[in-house]
CSV table of C-alpha atoms and ligand atoms in Angstrom, one decimal:
chain,number,residue,atom,x,y,z
A,1,MET,CA,143.4,90.4,65.3
A,2,ASN,CA,146.6,91.8,66.8
A,3,ARG,CA,147.5,91.7,70.5
A,4,TYR,CA,146.5,95.3,71.2
A,5,ALA,CA,143.0,95.0,69.6
A,6,LYS,CA,142.5,91.8,71.7
A,7,ALA,CA,143.5,93.6,75.0
A,8,LEU,CA,141.2,96.5,74.2
A,9,ARG,CA,138.4,94.1,73.5
A,10,ARG,CA,139.0,92.2,76.8
A,11,HIS,CA,139.0,95.4,78.8
A,12,ARG,CA,135.9,96.7,77.1
A,13,THR,CA,134.2,93.4,78.2
A,14,LEU,CA,135.5,93.9,81.7
A,15,ALA,CA,134.3,97.5,81.8
A,16,LEU,CA,130.8,96.4,80.6
A,17,VAL,CA,130.7,93.6,83.2
A,18,ALA,CA,131.7,96.1,85.9
A,19,LEU,CA,129.1,98.6,84.7
A,20,SER,CA,126.3,96.1,84.7
A,21,ALA,CA,127.3,94.9,88.2
A,22,LEU,CA,127.0,98.5,89.4
A,23,VAL,CA,123.7,99.1,87.7
A,24,LEU,CA,122.3,95.8,89.0
A,25,SER,CA,123.5,96.4,92.6
A,26,ALA,CA,121.9,99.8,92.5
A,27,CYS,CA,118.6,98.1,91.6
A,28,ALA,CA,119.0,95.6,94.4
A,29,SER,CA,119.3,98.3,97.1
A,30,SER,CA,116.5,100.6,95.8
A,31,PRO,CA,113.6,101.3,98.2
A,32,LEU,CA,111.4,100.9,95.1
A,33,ASP,CA,112.5,97.3,94.7
A,34,THR,CA,109.6,95.2,93.3
A,35,THR,CA,111.2,91.9,94.2
A,36,LYS,CA,110.8,92.5,98.0
A,37,PRO,CA,107.0,92.5,98.4
A,38,VAL,CA,105.5,93.1,101.8
A,39,GLY,CA,101.8,93.7,101.1
A,40,GLU,CA,99.5,90.8,100.1
A,41,HIS,CA,98.8,92.2,96.7
A,42,ALA,CA,102.5,93.0,96.0
A,43,LYS,CA,103.3,89.4,97.0
A,44,SER,CA,100.8,87.9,94.5
A,45,ILE,CA,102.1,90.2,91.8
A,46,ASP,CA,105.6,89.1,92.6
A,47,PHE,CA,104.5,85.4,92.4
A,48,LEU,CA,103.1,86.0,88.9
A,49,TYR,CA,106.3,87.8,87.9
A,50,ARG,CA,108.5,84.9,89.1
A,51,PHE,CA,106.1,82.2,87.7
A,52,SER,CA,105.9,83.8,84.2
A,53,GLY,CA,109.7,84.5,84.4
A,54,ILE,CA,110.5,80.8,85.0
A,55,MET,CA,108.2,79.8,82.2
A,56,ALA,CA,109.9,82.3,79.9
A,57,ILE,CA,113.4,80.9,80.9
A,58,VAL,CA,112.3,77.3,80.2
A,59,VAL,CA,110.9,78.3,76.8
A,60,GLY,CA,114.1,80.4,76.0
A,61,LEU,CA,116.4,77.5,77.0
A,62,PHE,CA,114.3,75.0,74.9
A,63,VAL,CA,114.3,77.3,71.8
A,64,GLY,CA,118.0,78.0,72.2
A,65,ALA,CA,118.8,74.3,72.4
A,66,ALA,CA,116.6,73.5,69.4
A,67,VAL,CA,118.3,76.2,67.3
A,68,LEU,CA,121.7,74.9,68.3
A,69,VAL,CA,120.8,71.3,67.4
A,70,VAL,CA,119.5,72.5,64.0
A,71,ILE,CA,122.6,74.6,63.3
A,72,ILE,CA,124.9,71.7,64.0
A,73,LYS,CA,122.9,68.8,62.6
A,74,PHE,CA,122.0,70.5,59.3
A,75,ARG,CA,125.2,72.4,58.7
A,76,ALA,CA,126.7,72.3,55.2
A,77,ARG,CA,129.4,69.7,55.1
A,78,PRO,CA,132.4,69.7,52.7
A,79,GLY,CA,131.3,68.6,49.3
A,80,THR,CA,127.6,69.0,49.9
A,81,GLU,CA,127.3,72.8,49.9
A,82,ASP,CA,125.2,72.8,46.7
A,83,GLU,CA,122.7,70.1,47.9
A,84,LEU,CA,119.5,71.1,49.6
A,85,PRO,CA,118.5,69.0,52.5
A,86,GLU,CA,115.2,67.1,52.4
A,87,GLN,CA,112.3,69.6,52.0
A,88,VAL,CA,109.3,68.9,54.2
A,89,GLU,CA,105.9,70.5,53.6
A,90,GLY,CA,103.4,70.0,56.4
A,91,HIS,CA,104.2,67.8,59.4
A,92,LEU,CA,101.0,67.2,61.4
A,93,LYS,CA,102.7,66.1,64.6
A,94,ALA,CA,105.1,69.0,64.6
A,95,GLU,CA,102.4,71.5,63.8
A,96,ILE,CA,100.0,70.2,66.5
A,97,SER,CA,102.7,70.2,69.1
A,98,TRP,CA,104.0,73.7,68.4
A,99,THR,CA,100.4,75.0,68.5
A,100,LEU,CA,99.2,73.1,71.6
A,101,ILE,CA,102.2,73.6,73.8
A,102,PRO,CA,102.2,77.4,73.7
A,103,VAL,CA,98.4,77.4,73.9
A,104,GLY,CA,98.6,75.2,77.0
A,105,MET,CA,101.2,77.5,78.6
A,106,LEU,CA,99.1,80.6,77.8
A,107,VAL,CA,96.1,78.9,79.4
A,108,VAL,CA,98.1,78.2,82.6
A,109,LEU,CA,99.4,81.8,82.7
A,110,THR,CA,95.9,83.2,82.1
A,111,ALA,CA,94.4,80.9,84.8
A,112,PHE,CA,96.8,82.4,87.3
A,113,THR,CA,96.7,86.0,86.1
A,114,LEU,CA,93.0,86.6,85.3
A,115,PRO,CA,91.6,86.1,88.8
A,116,LYS,CA,94.3,88.5,90.1
A,117,VAL,CA,93.2,91.2,87.7
A,118,PHE,CA,89.7,91.1,89.1
A,119,GLU,CA,91.0,90.7,92.7
A,120,LEU,CA,93.0,94.0,92.2
A,121,ASN,CA,89.7,95.8,91.5
A,122,GLU,CA,88.0,94.7,94.6
A,123,THR,CA,87.3,97.0,97.6
A,124,SER,CA,87.6,96.0,101.2
A,125,ASP,CA,85.6,96.9,104.3
A,126,GLY,CA,88.6,98.8,105.7
A,127,MET,CA,88.9,102.5,105.8
A,128,THR,CA,89.0,104.7,102.7
A,129,VAL,CA,91.6,107.3,101.7
A,130,ARG,CA,91.2,109.6,98.7
A,131,VAL,CA,94.4,110.0,96.8
A,132,GLU,CA,94.9,113.1,94.5
A,133,GLY,CA,97.8,113.5,92.2
A,134,GLN,CA,98.8,116.9,91.0
A,135,GLN,CA,101.9,118.5,89.5
A,136,TRP,CA,104.1,117.5,91.4
A,137,TRP,CA,103.0,116.0,94.7
A,138,TRP,CA,100.3,113.8,96.3
A,139,GLN,CA,97.4,114.7,98.5
A,140,PHE,CA,95.8,112.2,100.9
A,141,MET,CA,92.4,112.8,102.3
A,142,TYR,CA,90.7,110.9,105.2
A,143,ASP,CA,87.0,110.9,106.1
A,144,ILE,CA,87.5,109.6,109.6
A,145,ASP,CA,84.0,110.0,111.0
A,146,GLU,CA,82.5,109.0,107.7
A,147,ASP,CA,80.2,112.0,107.4
A,148,GLY,CA,81.2,112.7,103.8
A,149,GLU,CA,83.7,115.4,104.7
A,150,TYR,CA,87.4,115.0,104.7
A,151,ASP,CA,88.7,115.7,108.3
A,152,ILE,CA,92.4,115.0,107.6
A,153,VAL,CA,94.1,116.3,104.5
A,154,THR,CA,97.8,115.7,104.2
A,155,ALA,CA,100.5,115.6,101.6
A,156,ASN,CA,103.0,113.0,100.2
A,157,GLU,CA,102.8,110.7,103.2
A,158,ILE,CA,99.9,108.3,103.5
A,159,VAL,CA,99.6,106.9,107.0
A,160,ILE,CA,97.7,103.6,107.5
A,161,PRO,CA,97.2,101.1,110.3
A,162,VAL,CA,99.0,97.7,110.1
A,163,GLY,CA,97.1,94.7,108.9
A,164,GLU,CA,94.2,96.7,107.4
A,165,GLU,CA,93.2,96.5,103.7
A,166,VAL,CA,92.9,100.2,103.0
A,167,ASN,CA,90.7,101.4,100.1
A,168,LEU,CA,92.3,104.1,98.0
A,169,GLU,CA,90.2,106.3,95.7
A,170,ILE,CA,92.8,107.5,93.2
A,171,THR,CA,92.3,110.5,91.0
A,172,SER,CA,94.1,113.5,89.6
A,173,ASN,CA,93.6,117.3,89.7
A,174,ASP,CA,95.4,118.0,86.4
A,175,VAL,CA,97.2,115.5,84.2
A,176,ILE,CA,97.6,111.7,84.4
A,177,HIS,CA,99.8,110.5,87.2
A,178,SER,CA,100.3,107.0,88.6
A,179,PHE,CA,100.3,105.9,92.2
A,180,TRP,CA,102.9,103.3,93.0
A,181,VAL,CA,104.2,101.9,96.3
A,182,PRO,CA,105.9,98.8,94.9
A,183,ARG,CA,106.3,96.9,98.2
A,184,LEU,CA,102.6,97.2,99.0
A,185,ASN,CA,100.9,96.9,95.6
A,186,GLY,CA,101.3,97.5,91.8
A,187,LYS,CA,100.7,100.8,89.9
A,188,ARG,CA,97.4,102.5,89.5
A,189,ASP,CA,96.8,105.5,87.2
A,190,ALA,CA,95.5,108.7,88.7
A,191,VAL,CA,93.3,110.1,85.9
A,192,PRO,CA,91.5,113.5,86.1
A,193,GLY,CA,87.7,113.1,86.2
A,194,ARG,CA,87.9,109.4,87.2
A,195,VAL,CA,88.2,107.6,90.5
A,196,HIS,CA,90.2,104.4,90.5
A,197,PRO,CA,89.9,101.9,93.4
A,198,TRP,CA,93.1,100.4,94.8
A,199,LEU,CA,94.0,98.5,97.9
A,200,ILE,CA,97.1,98.7,100.0
A,201,SER,CA,98.0,96.9,103.2
A,202,SER,CA,101.0,95.7,105.1
A,203,PRO,CA,101.2,93.0,107.7
A,204,VAL,CA,104.1,94.8,109.4
A,205,PRO,CA,104.7,98.4,110.4
A,206,GLY,CA,107.3,100.3,108.3
A,207,VAL,CA,107.9,103.2,105.9
A,208,PHE,CA,107.6,102.2,102.3
A,209,TRP,CA,108.6,104.4,99.4
A,210,GLY,CA,106.6,105.1,96.3
A,211,GLU,CA,106.8,107.3,93.2
A,212,CYS,CA,104.7,108.7,90.5
A,213,THR,CA,105.1,106.3,87.5
A,214,GLU,CA,103.3,108.1,84.7
A,215,PHE,CA,105.3,110.9,83.0
A,216,CYS,CA,103.5,114.1,84.1
A,217,GLY,CA,105.8,116.9,83.2
A,218,LEU,CA,108.8,118.7,84.5
A,219,SER,CA,109.0,117.3,88.0
A,220,HIS,CA,107.6,113.8,87.4
A,221,ALA,CA,110.8,112.4,88.9
A,222,ASN,CA,110.2,114.5,92.1
A,223,MET,CA,106.8,113.3,92.9
A,224,GLN,CA,107.4,110.7,95.6
A,225,ILE,CA,105.3,108.9,98.1
A,226,ARG,CA,105.9,107.5,101.5
A,227,ALA,CA,103.5,105.0,103.0
A,228,VAL,CA,103.8,105.0,106.7
A,229,VAL,CA,102.3,101.8,108.3
A,230,LEU,CA,101.7,102.2,112.1
A,231,GLU,CA,100.5,99.8,114.8
A,232,GLN,CA,96.8,100.5,115.5
A,233,ALA,CA,97.5,102.4,118.8
A,234,ASP,CA,100.1,104.7,117.0
A,235,PHE,CA,97.7,105.2,114.1
A,236,ASP,CA,95.0,106.3,116.5
A,237,ARG,CA,97.4,108.7,118.1
A,238,TRP,CA,98.3,110.0,114.6
A,239,VAL,CA,94.6,110.5,113.8
A,240,ALA,CA,94.0,112.3,117.1
A,241,GLU,CA,96.9,114.6,116.5
A,242,GLN,CA,95.8,115.4,112.9
A,243,LEU,CA,92.3,116.2,114.0
A,244,SER,CA,93.5,118.5,116.8
A,245,GLY,CA,95.5,120.7,114.3
A,246,ALA,CA,92.6,123.0,113.6
A,247,ASP,CA,92.2,123.8,117.3
A,248,ARG,CA,95.8,124.9,117.9
A,249,GLU,CA,96.4,128.1,119.8
A,250,ALA,CA,97.8,131.0,117.8
A,251,PRO,CA,101.4,132.0,118.4
A,252,ALA,CA,102.1,134.4,121.3
A,253,ILE,CA,101.8,138.1,120.5
A,254,GLY,CA,105.2,139.6,119.7
A,255,SER,CA,106.8,136.2,119.0
A,256,ALA,CA,108.8,135.3,115.8
A,257,ALA,CA,106.1,132.8,115.1
A,258,GLN,CA,103.4,135.4,115.2
A,259,ALA,CA,105.4,137.6,112.8
A,260,GLY,CA,105.8,134.6,110.6
A,261,MET,CA,102.0,134.0,110.7
A,262,ASP,CA,101.5,137.5,109.5
A,263,LEU,CA,103.9,136.9,106.6
A,264,PHE,CA,102.2,133.6,105.9
A,265,ALA,CA,98.8,135.4,105.7
A,266,GLN,CA,100.3,137.8,103.2
A,267,HIS,CA,102.3,135.4,100.9
A,268,CYS,CA,101.4,131.8,101.6
A,269,SER,CA,97.8,131.6,102.5
A,270,THR,CA,96.8,132.5,99.0
A,271,CYS,CA,97.5,128.9,98.1
A,272,HIS,CA,98.2,126.9,101.4
A,273,ILE,CA,95.5,126.0,103.9
A,274,VAL,CA,96.2,125.9,107.7
A,275,GLU,CA,92.9,124.7,109.2
A,276,GLY,CA,91.5,126.9,111.8
A,277,THR,CA,93.6,129.9,110.6
A,278,PHE,CA,93.9,130.1,106.9
A,279,GLU,CA,91.1,128.3,105.1
A,280,ALA,CA,90.2,130.2,101.9
A,281,PRO,CA,93.1,129.9,99.4
A,282,ASN,CA,92.7,131.4,95.9
A,283,THR,CA,92.4,128.1,94.0
A,284,ALA,CA,92.6,129.9,90.6
A,285,LEU,CA,96.3,130.5,91.2
A,286,LEU,CA,97.2,126.9,90.6
A,287,ARG,CA,96.5,124.7,87.6
A,288,SER,CA,95.5,121.9,89.9
A,289,GLY,CA,93.6,124.3,92.3
A,290,VAL,CA,95.4,122.9,95.3
A,291,ALA,CA,98.6,123.3,97.2
A,292,PRO,CA,99.7,121.1,100.1
A,293,ASN,CA,97.6,121.6,103.3
A,294,LEU,CA,100.1,122.7,106.0
A,295,THR,CA,97.9,122.2,109.1
A,296,ASN,CA,100.1,119.5,110.5
A,297,LEU,CA,103.3,120.0,108.4
A,298,MET,CA,105.6,119.1,111.3
A,299,THR,CA,104.0,115.7,111.7
A,300,ARG,CA,105.4,114.7,108.3
A,301,THR,CA,108.9,113.4,107.6
A,302,SER,CA,109.4,115.1,104.2
A,303,PHE,CA,108.2,118.0,102.0
A,304,ALA,CA,108.1,119.1,98.4
A,305,GLY,CA,106.8,115.9,97.0
A,306,ALA,CA,108.7,113.9,99.6
A,307,LEU,CA,111.9,115.1,97.9
A,308,PHE,CA,113.5,116.6,101.0
A,309,ASP,CA,113.7,115.2,104.6
A,310,LEU,CA,111.9,117.5,107.0
A,311,TYR,CA,114.2,116.3,109.8
A,312,LEU,CA,117.9,115.6,110.1
A,313,ASP,CA,119.2,112.3,111.3
A,314,ASN,CA,119.6,113.7,114.9
A,315,GLY,CA,115.9,114.6,114.9
A,316,ASP,CA,116.4,118.4,114.5
A,317,LEU,CA,114.3,120.2,111.9
A,318,ASN,CA,116.0,120.5,108.6
A,319,VAL,CA,115.9,124.3,108.8
A,320,ALA,CA,118.5,124.9,106.0
A,321,GLU,CA,116.5,122.9,103.4
A,322,LEU,CA,113.1,124.2,104.5
A,323,ARG,CA,114.3,127.8,104.4
A,324,GLU,CA,115.8,127.4,100.9
A,325,TRP,CA,112.5,125.9,99.8
A,326,VAL,CA,110.4,128.8,101.1
A,327,ARG,CA,112.9,131.3,99.7
A,328,ASP,CA,113.2,129.8,96.2
A,329,ALA,CA,111.2,126.6,95.6
A,330,PRO,CA,111.7,126.6,91.8
A,331,GLY,CA,115.5,126.8,92.5
A,332,ARG,CA,115.2,123.5,94.5
A,333,LYS,CA,112.9,121.5,92.4
A,334,PRO,CA,111.9,122.1,88.7
A,335,LEU,CA,108.6,123.9,88.8
A,336,ARG,CA,106.7,126.2,86.4
A,337,PRO,CA,105.0,128.8,88.6
A,338,ASP,CA,104.7,131.1,85.5
A,339,ASN,CA,102.4,128.4,84.2
A,340,GLN,CA,100.5,127.8,87.5
A,341,GLN,CA,102.5,124.7,88.1
A,342,GLY,CA,104.1,124.8,91.5
A,343,MET,CA,105.2,127.3,94.1
A,344,VAL,CA,106.6,130.8,93.1
A,345,SER,CA,110.0,132.0,94.2
A,346,PHE,CA,110.2,134.5,97.1
A,347,LYS,CA,113.9,135.2,96.8
A,348,ASP,CA,113.3,138.8,95.8
A,349,ILE,CA,110.4,139.3,98.2
A,350,LEU,CA,111.3,137.8,101.6
A,351,SER,CA,114.2,139.1,103.7
A,352,GLU,CA,116.4,136.8,105.9
A,353,ASP,CA,114.4,137.9,108.9
A,354,ASP,CA,111.1,137.2,107.1
A,355,LEU,CA,112.4,133.6,106.4
A,356,ASP,CA,113.4,133.1,110.0
A,357,ASN,CA,109.9,134.2,111.1
A,358,ILE,CA,108.1,132.0,108.6
A,359,ILE,CA,110.1,129.0,109.7
A,360,ALA,CA,109.3,129.8,113.3
A,361,TYR,CA,105.6,129.8,112.4
A,362,LEU,CA,105.8,126.6,110.4
A,363,GLN,CA,107.4,125.0,113.4
A,364,THR,CA,104.2,125.6,115.4
A,365,LEU,CA,102.2,123.5,112.8
A,366,GLY,CA,102.1,120.1,114.7
A,367,HIS,CA,104.4,118.0,116.8
A,368,GLU,CA,107.0,115.6,115.4
A,369,PRO,CA,106.1,112.6,113.2
A,370,ILE,CA,104.8,109.4,114.7
A,371,LEU,CA,106.9,106.6,113.1
A,372,PRO,CA,107.0,102.8,113.4
A,373,GLU,CA,109.6,101.5,115.8
B,1,CUA,CU1,103.0,112.7,88.6
B,1,CUA,CU2,104.6,111.6,87.1
């Protein structure tokens, strides 16, 4: 190999090392990092992951060392190339040991894993939240007074009290999705026609990110989740605010918000619910039959499948992004409105004034989010 080829090879190796470092550091800082569990179930899954990982490393090292020994010890030596080494057929001790050792390891792994599998299917006596996946966002439904009717319906952000094992009832309104908030628990499929139980809990308040993890079409990557864990008092305030949404006063006559409400009635209420005002959407317009309930839109931190922040860092409403979304949703996130999958574009329908008025109306839908300190 000449000097130049050597240099090229060395640089290629360097470039590869740099690239892997970049990729690995990106993993380490991801809000979807599975190695920083917070919830009880996420912690025990993490334990299994590490435990089986260490076992695999030990086996890998042992096999590697054994292969190395065989390569060196039984290598062809000068003058003996044509001779076969001693041929062994059947070696009871060896066969028993390479059967029993892996069996023993699998038994140990099973003993740790199996109880966890059953534990993950348990339910708790905590509150229950129905989780519905659809193309391409999540709906969360709470039956607060336990009368069999959902009193709180929200989108993309599931809010739970700290320290409580919350029962999820996970399902889908169209295709298969998968609910995953890695720092709280593992993944659970959302399958149309089935309801899967799942538990999430966190011993500390915080906002934890999640993501749909079953490929579900065009905007699978834009189907995010935020799990907001609040102190009990804050959670109670959140519930009270959500429940009061339906009793909100209508915007003042002649205001921009009132003009926006009229436009909303004409263009948006065909799909979106605002409790107390617009409650009868045409469910046939959407493949999943449901669009995000906007009753308390302003109490969320994000919109469009948690793809965009609803507020800027300074606390102001992210008017620019929200406006663009209302104007041309399929231009901001891949959607297929022509196939009843997602919101239609209003870019040729709504004027700039119309957009201003609709934003003014949306701003009346609830106060700012309640977030953990
Ligand atoms: Cu929903 Cu992927």
